[in-house]
C-alpha positions as semicolon CSV with decimal commas, in nm:
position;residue;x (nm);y (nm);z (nm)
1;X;0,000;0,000;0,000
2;X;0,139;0,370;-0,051
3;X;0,261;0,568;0,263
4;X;0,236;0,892;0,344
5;X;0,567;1,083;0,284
6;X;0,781;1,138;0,570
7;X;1,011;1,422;0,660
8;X;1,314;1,415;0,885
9;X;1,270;1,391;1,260
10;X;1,420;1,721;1,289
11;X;1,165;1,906;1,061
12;X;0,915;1,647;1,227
13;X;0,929;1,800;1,575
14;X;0,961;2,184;1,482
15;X;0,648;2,121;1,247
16;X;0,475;1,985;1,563
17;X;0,523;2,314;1,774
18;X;0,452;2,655;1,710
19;X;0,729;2,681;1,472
20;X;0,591;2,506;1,209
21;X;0,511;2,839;0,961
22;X;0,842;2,919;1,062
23;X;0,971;2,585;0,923
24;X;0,759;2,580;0,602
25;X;0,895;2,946;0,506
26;X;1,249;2,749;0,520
27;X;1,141;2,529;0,265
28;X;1,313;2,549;-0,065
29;X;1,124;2,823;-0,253
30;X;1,246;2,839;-0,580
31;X;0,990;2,733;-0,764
32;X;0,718;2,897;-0,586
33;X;0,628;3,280;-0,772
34;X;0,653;3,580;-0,527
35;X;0,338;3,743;-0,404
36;X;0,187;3,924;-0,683
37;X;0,144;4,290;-0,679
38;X;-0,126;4,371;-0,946
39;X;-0,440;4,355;-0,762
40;X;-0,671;4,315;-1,043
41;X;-0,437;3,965;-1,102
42;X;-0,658;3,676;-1,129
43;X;-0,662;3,433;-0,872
44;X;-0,586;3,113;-1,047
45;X;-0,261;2,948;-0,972
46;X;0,057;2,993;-1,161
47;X;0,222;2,714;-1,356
48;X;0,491;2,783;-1,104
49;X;0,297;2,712;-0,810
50;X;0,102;2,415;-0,930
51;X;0,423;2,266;-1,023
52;X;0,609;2,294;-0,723
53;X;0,252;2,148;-0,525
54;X;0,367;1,787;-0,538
55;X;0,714;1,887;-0,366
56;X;0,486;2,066;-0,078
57;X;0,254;1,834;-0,022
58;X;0,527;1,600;0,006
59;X;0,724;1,802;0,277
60;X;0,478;1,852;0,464
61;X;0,303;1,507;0,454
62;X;-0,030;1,609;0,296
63;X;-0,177;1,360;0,111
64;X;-0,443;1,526;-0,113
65;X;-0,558;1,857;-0,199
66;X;-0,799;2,056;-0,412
67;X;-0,842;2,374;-0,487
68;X;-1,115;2,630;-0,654
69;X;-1,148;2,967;-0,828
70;X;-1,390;3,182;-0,858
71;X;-1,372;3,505;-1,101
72;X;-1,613;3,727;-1,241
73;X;-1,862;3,563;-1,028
74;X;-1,857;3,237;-1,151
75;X;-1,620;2,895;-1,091
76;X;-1,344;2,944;-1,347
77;X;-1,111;2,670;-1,276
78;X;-1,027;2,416;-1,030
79;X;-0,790;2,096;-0,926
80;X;-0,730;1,802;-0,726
81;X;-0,379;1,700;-0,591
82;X;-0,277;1,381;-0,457
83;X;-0,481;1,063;-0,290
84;X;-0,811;1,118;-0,128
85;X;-0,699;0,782;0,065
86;X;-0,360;0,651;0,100
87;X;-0,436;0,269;0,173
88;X;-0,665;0,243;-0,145
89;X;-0,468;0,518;-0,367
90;X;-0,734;0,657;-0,411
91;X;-0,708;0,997;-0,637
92;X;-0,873;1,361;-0,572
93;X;-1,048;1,420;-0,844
94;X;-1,319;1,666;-0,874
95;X;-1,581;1,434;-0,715
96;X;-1,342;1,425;-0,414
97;X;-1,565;1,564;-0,105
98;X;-1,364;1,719;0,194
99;X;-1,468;1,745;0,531
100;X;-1,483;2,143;0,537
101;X;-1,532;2,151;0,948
102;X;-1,632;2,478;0,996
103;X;-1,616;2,637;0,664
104;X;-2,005;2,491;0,768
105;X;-2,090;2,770;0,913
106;X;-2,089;3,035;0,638
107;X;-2,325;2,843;0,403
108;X;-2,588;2,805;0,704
109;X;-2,546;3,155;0,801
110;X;-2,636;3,227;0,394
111;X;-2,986;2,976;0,459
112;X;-3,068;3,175;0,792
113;X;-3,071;3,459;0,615
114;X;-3,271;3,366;0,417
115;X;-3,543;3,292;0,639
116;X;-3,478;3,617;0,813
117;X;-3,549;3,745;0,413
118;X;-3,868;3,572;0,373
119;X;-4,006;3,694;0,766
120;X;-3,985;3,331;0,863
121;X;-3,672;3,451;1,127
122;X;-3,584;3,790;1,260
123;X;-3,194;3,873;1,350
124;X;-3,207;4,018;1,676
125;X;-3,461;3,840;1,784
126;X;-3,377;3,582;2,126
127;X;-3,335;3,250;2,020
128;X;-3,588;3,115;2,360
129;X;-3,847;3,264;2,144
130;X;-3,821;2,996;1,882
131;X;-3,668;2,699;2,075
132;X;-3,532;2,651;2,457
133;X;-3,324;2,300;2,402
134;X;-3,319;2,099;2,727
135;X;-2,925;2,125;2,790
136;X;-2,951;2,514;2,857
137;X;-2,837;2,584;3,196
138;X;-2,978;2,885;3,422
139;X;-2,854;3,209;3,318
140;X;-3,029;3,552;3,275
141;X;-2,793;3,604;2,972
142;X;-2,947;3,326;2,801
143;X;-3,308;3,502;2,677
144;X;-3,067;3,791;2,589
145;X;-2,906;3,536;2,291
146;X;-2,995;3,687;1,938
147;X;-2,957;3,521;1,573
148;X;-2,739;3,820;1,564
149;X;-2,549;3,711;1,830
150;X;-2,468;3,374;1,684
151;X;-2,361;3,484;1,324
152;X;-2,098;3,740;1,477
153;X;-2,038;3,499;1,751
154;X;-2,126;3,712;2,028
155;X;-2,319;3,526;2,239
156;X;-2,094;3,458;2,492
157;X;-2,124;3,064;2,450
158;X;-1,809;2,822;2,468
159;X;-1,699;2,688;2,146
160;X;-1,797;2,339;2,274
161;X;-1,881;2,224;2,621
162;X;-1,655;1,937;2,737
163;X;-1,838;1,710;2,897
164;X;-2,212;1,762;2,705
165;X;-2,397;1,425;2,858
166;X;-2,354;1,620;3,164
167;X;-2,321;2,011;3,124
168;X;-2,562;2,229;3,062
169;X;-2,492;2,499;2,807
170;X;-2,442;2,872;2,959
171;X;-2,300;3,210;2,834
172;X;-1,972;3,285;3,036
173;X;-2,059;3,671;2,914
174;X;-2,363;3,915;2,841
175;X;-2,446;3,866;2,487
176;X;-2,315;4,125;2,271
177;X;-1,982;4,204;2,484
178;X;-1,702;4,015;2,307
179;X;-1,651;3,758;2,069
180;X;-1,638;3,345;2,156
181;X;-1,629;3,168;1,880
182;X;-1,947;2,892;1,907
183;X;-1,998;2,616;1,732
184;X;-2,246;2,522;2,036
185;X;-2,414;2,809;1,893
186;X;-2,448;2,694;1,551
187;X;-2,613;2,413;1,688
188;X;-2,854;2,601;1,874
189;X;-2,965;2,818;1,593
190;X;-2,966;2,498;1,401
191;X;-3,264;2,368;1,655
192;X;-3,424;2,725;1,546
193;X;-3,422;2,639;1,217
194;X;-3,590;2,305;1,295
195;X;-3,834;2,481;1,522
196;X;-3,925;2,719;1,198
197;X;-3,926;2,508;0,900
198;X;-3,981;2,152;1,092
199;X;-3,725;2,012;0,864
200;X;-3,393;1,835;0,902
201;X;-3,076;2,028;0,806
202;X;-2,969;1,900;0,524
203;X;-3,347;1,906;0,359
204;X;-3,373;2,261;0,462
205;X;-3,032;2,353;0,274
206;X;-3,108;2,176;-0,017
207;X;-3,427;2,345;-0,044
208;X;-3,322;2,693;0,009
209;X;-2,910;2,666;-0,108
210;X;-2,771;2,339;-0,274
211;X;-3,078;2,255;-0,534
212;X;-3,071;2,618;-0,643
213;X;-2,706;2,696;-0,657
214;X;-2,621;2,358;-0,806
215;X;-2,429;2,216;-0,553
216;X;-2,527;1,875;-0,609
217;X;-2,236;1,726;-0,418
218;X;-2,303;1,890;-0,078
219;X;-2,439;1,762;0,241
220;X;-2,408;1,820;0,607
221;X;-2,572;1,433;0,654
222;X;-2,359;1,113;0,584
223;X;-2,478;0,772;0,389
224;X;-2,244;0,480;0,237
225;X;-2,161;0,707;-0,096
226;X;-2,086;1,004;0,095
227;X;-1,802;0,758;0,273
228;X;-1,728;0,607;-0,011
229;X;-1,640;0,979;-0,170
230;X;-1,418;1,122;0,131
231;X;-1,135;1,249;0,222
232;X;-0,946;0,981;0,464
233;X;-0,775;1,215;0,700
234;X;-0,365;1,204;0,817
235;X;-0,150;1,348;1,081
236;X;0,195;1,507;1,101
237;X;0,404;1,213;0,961
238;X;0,624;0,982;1,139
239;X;0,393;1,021;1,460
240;X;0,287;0,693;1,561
241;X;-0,078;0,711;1,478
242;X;-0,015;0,942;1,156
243;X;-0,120;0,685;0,871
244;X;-0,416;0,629;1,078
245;X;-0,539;0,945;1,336
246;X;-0,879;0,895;1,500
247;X;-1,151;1,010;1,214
248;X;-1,370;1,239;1,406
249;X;-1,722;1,243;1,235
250;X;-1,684;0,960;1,063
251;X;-1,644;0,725;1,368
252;X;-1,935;0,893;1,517
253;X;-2,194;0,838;1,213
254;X;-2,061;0,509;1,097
255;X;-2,217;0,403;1,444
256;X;-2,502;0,574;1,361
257;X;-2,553;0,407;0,994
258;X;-2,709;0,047;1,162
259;X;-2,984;0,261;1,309
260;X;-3,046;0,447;1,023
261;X;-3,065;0,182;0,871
262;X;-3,310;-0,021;1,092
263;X;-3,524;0,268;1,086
264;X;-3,512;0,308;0,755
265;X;-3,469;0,715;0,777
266;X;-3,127;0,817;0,634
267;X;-2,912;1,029;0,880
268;X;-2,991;1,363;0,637
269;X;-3,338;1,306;0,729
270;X;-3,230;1,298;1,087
271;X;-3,352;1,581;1,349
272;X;-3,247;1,653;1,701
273;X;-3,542;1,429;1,830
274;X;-3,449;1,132;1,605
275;X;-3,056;1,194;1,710
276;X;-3,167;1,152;2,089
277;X;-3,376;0,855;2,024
278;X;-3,087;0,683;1,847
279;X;-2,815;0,806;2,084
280;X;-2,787;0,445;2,330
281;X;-2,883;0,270;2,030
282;X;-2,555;0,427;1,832
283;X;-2,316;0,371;2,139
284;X;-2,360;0,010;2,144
285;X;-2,189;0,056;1,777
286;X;-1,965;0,328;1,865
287;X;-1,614;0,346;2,075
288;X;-1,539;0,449;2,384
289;X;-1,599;0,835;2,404
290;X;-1,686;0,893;2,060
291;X;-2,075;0,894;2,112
292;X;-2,114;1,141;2,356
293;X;-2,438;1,377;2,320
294;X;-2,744;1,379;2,007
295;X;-2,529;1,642;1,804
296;X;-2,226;1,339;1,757
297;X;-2,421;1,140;1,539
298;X;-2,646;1,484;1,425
299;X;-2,611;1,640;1,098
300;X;-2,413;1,963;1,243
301;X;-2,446;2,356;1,126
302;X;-2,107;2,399;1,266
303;X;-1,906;2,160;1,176
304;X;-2,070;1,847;0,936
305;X;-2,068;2,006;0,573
306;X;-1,876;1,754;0,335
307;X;-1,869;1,894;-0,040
308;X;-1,632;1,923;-0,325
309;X;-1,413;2,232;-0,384
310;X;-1,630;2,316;-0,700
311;X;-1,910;2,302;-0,466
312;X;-1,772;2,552;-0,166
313;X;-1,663;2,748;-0,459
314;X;-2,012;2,750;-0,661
315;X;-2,141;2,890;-0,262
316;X;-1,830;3,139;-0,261
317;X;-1,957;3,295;-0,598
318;X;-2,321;3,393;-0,439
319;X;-2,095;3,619;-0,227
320;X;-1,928;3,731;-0,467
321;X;-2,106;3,819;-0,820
322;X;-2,277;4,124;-0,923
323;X;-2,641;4,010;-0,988
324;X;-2,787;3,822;-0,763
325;X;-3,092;3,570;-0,899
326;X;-3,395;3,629;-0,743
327;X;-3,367;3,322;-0,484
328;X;-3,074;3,452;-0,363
329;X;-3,028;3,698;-0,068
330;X;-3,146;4,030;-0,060
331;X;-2,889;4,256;-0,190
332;X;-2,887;4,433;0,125
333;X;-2,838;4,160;0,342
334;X;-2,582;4,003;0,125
335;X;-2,387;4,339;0,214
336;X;-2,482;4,277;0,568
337;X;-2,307;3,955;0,586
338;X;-1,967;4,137;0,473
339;X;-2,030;4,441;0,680
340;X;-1,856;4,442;1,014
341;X;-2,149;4,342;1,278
342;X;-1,985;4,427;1,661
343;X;-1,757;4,687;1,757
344;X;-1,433;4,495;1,977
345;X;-1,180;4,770;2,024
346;X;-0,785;4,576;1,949
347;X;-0,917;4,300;1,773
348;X;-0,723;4,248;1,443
349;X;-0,974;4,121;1,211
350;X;-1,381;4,197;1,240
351;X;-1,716;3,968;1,264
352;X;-1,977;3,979;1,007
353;X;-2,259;3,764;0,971
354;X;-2,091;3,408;0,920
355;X;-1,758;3,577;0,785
356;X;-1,435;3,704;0,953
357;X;-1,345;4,042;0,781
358;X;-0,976;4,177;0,711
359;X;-0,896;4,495;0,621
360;X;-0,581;4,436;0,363
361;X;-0,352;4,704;0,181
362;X;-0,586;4,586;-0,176
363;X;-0,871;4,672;0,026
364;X;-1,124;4,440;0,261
365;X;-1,124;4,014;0,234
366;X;-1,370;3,835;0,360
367;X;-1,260;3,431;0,492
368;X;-1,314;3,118;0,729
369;X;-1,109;2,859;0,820
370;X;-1,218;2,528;0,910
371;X;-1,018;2,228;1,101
372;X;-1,191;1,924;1,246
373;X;-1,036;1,619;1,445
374;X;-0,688;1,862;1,363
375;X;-0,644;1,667;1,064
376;X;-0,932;1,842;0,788
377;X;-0,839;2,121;0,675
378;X;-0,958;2,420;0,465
379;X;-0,973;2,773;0,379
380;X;-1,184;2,993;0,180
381;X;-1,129;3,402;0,070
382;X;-1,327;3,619;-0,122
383;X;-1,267;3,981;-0,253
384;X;-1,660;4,080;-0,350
385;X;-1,508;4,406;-0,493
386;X;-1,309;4,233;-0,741
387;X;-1,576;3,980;-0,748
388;X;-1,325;3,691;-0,724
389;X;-1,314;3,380;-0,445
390;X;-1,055;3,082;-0,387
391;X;-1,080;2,797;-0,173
392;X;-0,828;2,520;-0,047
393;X;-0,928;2,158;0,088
394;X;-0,643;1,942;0,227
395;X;-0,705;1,568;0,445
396;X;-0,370;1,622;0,692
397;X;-0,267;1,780;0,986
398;X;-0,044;1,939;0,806
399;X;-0,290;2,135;0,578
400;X;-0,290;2,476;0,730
401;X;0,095;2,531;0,644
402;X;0,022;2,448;0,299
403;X;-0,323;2,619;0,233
404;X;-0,140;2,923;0,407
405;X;0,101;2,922;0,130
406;X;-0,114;2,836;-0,156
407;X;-0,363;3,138;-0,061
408;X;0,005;3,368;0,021
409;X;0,102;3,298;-0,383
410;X;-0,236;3,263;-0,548
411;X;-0,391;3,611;-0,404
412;X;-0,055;3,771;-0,329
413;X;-0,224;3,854;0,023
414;X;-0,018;3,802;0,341
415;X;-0,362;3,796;0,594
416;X;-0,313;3,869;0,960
417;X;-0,549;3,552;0,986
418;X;-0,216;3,355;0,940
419;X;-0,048;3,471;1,195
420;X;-0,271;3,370;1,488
């Protein structure tokens, strides 16, 4: 069976610290094209870089990689690098579908808006007002929680709670004050959305974002092609448990997949209700700690989305283009989303509504990272000035050094985003 490249020990442990940027900038760079300094340069990789990929990916032990353009509104070109799975050599190609982790969130954000378009939600209204989930704890803060609040993240919620089964869910500040990044959050609006439509997730974004923006290979739900289709994910080579790193959601639902199928209701179908009902039923399948709470084996706002880079790309272009179709968002809230939503004095990049916001010397970027189980990886940046939009997908620990570099040469942008 192929392995995953190694590098030296030496390089191994620096990449495993906080030096690993550091370490990656040391790499031979010959090959790779300085930053470019036209800003109306398109965003599509140079010969130069895509040549030299193979040599990074290699250094830095990431198996497979794709990566998507978007310019004048519309996909304009896109690749896959390397093996979706190393046992089975198995290629990225475009049907490839990464495990974007929370790169989720931006796409839900876009369907909650619109709902908050169509009067079916209203942004700064509390979230008790729709739904009250059971695992709240007592808090005055809690009515205080807006939609608002959860898009810009400012609802004082941890990102996740770490013991779930047995911790109720509480603000550690007033709504409003700072930012803590949520995915608990997500979730909760998630129930909202439930509450409102009386759908499951994934129905509800295919209804109002994946059947209408073609993104036919998108889902925040799991089945046997879905598994079939993704990413296998890797850590930093020549650990011990590198070729074969605990594989986060995909543990969780495959214990999941008997009940589905016993009930004969796929998990996209799945809502919170049918995810507590299955939960003892799925630990009898699962591991030890890996079925914990409903949301592990839940299709998940936050964290669940699994698409191809054409796909994330076709979602980054409704951000970016200049005419909107009708069933898109509002014009005006489309602006919203890019328009900075909270006021935290010393903070170095801004909250929208489902974006993080940089000013940049080319003027402002809008982006999200994503990293689940610290071995999926991805980023995605758009300029909606310039109307243009790139996004990077990678299955290895490692990914963040190399998407870092990719986005660095491709948009000749050096983000303070990296640097955190």
């Amino acid at each position: 069976m192929p392995s995953i490249p190694l590098v030296s020990p030496s390089r191994r442990k620096l990449l495993a610290s906080g030096l690993g940027l550091a370490t990656a900038a040391l790499l031979p760079r010959g090959a790779w094209p300085a930053p470019r300094i036209d800003p109306d340069a398109d965003w599509i990789p140079s010969p130069e870089l895509l040549q030299d990929l193979p040599r990074q990916m290699q250094a830095l032990g990431v198996p497979g990689m794709g990566i998507a353009v978007v310019e004048a509104g519309k996909l304009a070109w896109s690749r896959g690098f390397g093996l979706a799975d190393v046992e089975r050599g198995t290629p990225v190609d475009d049907g490839t579908l990464f495990e974007v982790a929370s790169m989720s969130k931006p796409p839900f954000a876009y369907a909650v808006l619109q709902l908050v378009d169509r009067g079916k939600l209203s942004l700064d209204e509390p979230l008790v007002h729709y739904r009250r989930p059971d695992y709240l704890g007592d808090s005055p803060w809690i009515d205080r929680i807006t939609i608002r609040d959860v898009l810009r993240h400012s609802t004082g919620l941890p990102n996740w709670r770490k013991d779930p089964a047995h911790e109720k869910l509480v603000p550690a500040v007033a709504p409003g004050t700072r930012i803590d990044y949520s995915g608990e959050a997500f979730v909760w609006l998630q129930l909202v959305v439930e509450a409102v439509t009386g759908e499951s997730l994934d129905r509800t974004m295919r209804r109002l974002l994946f059947d209408p923006a073609g993104m036919r290979d998108s889902s925040y739900g799991w089945d046997a092609e879905i598994a079939a289709r993704s990413v296998r994910g890797y850590g930093i080579p020549g650990d011990a448990d590198a070729a074969k790193p605990p594989q986060g959601l995909r543990e969780a639902w495959d214990a999941a997949m008997p009940v589905a199928g016993q009930w004969g209701k796929p998990l996209s179908s799945w809502r919170y209700a049918d995810a507590e009902r299955a939960l003892p039923l799925a630990q009898t399948h699962a591991k030890s700690g890996v079925v914990n709470w409903p949301v592990d084996i839940l299709a998940d706002a936050a964290a669940s989305l699994h698409c191809t880079v054409r796909d994330y790309a076709r979602f980054m272009a409704l951000m970016v283009h200049a005419e909107p179709a009708p069933w898109e968002l509002r014009p005006q809230t489309r602006a919203a989303m890019l328009r900075k939503q909270i006021d935290v004095p010393g903070r170095w990049t801004d909250k929208g509504l489902g974006w993080n916001l940089e000013a940049t010397p080319r003027g402002p970027v809008f982006y999200h990272s994503g990293s689940n189980a610290g071995i999926f990886k991805s980023f995605a940046i758009g300029d909606a000035a310039r109307h243009r939009a790139l996004v990077v997908s990678t299955n290895a620990t490692n990914g963040n050094l190399l998407y870092r570099r990719v986005v660095r040469a491709a948009t000749g942008l050096d983000l303070l985003a990296f640097d955190v």
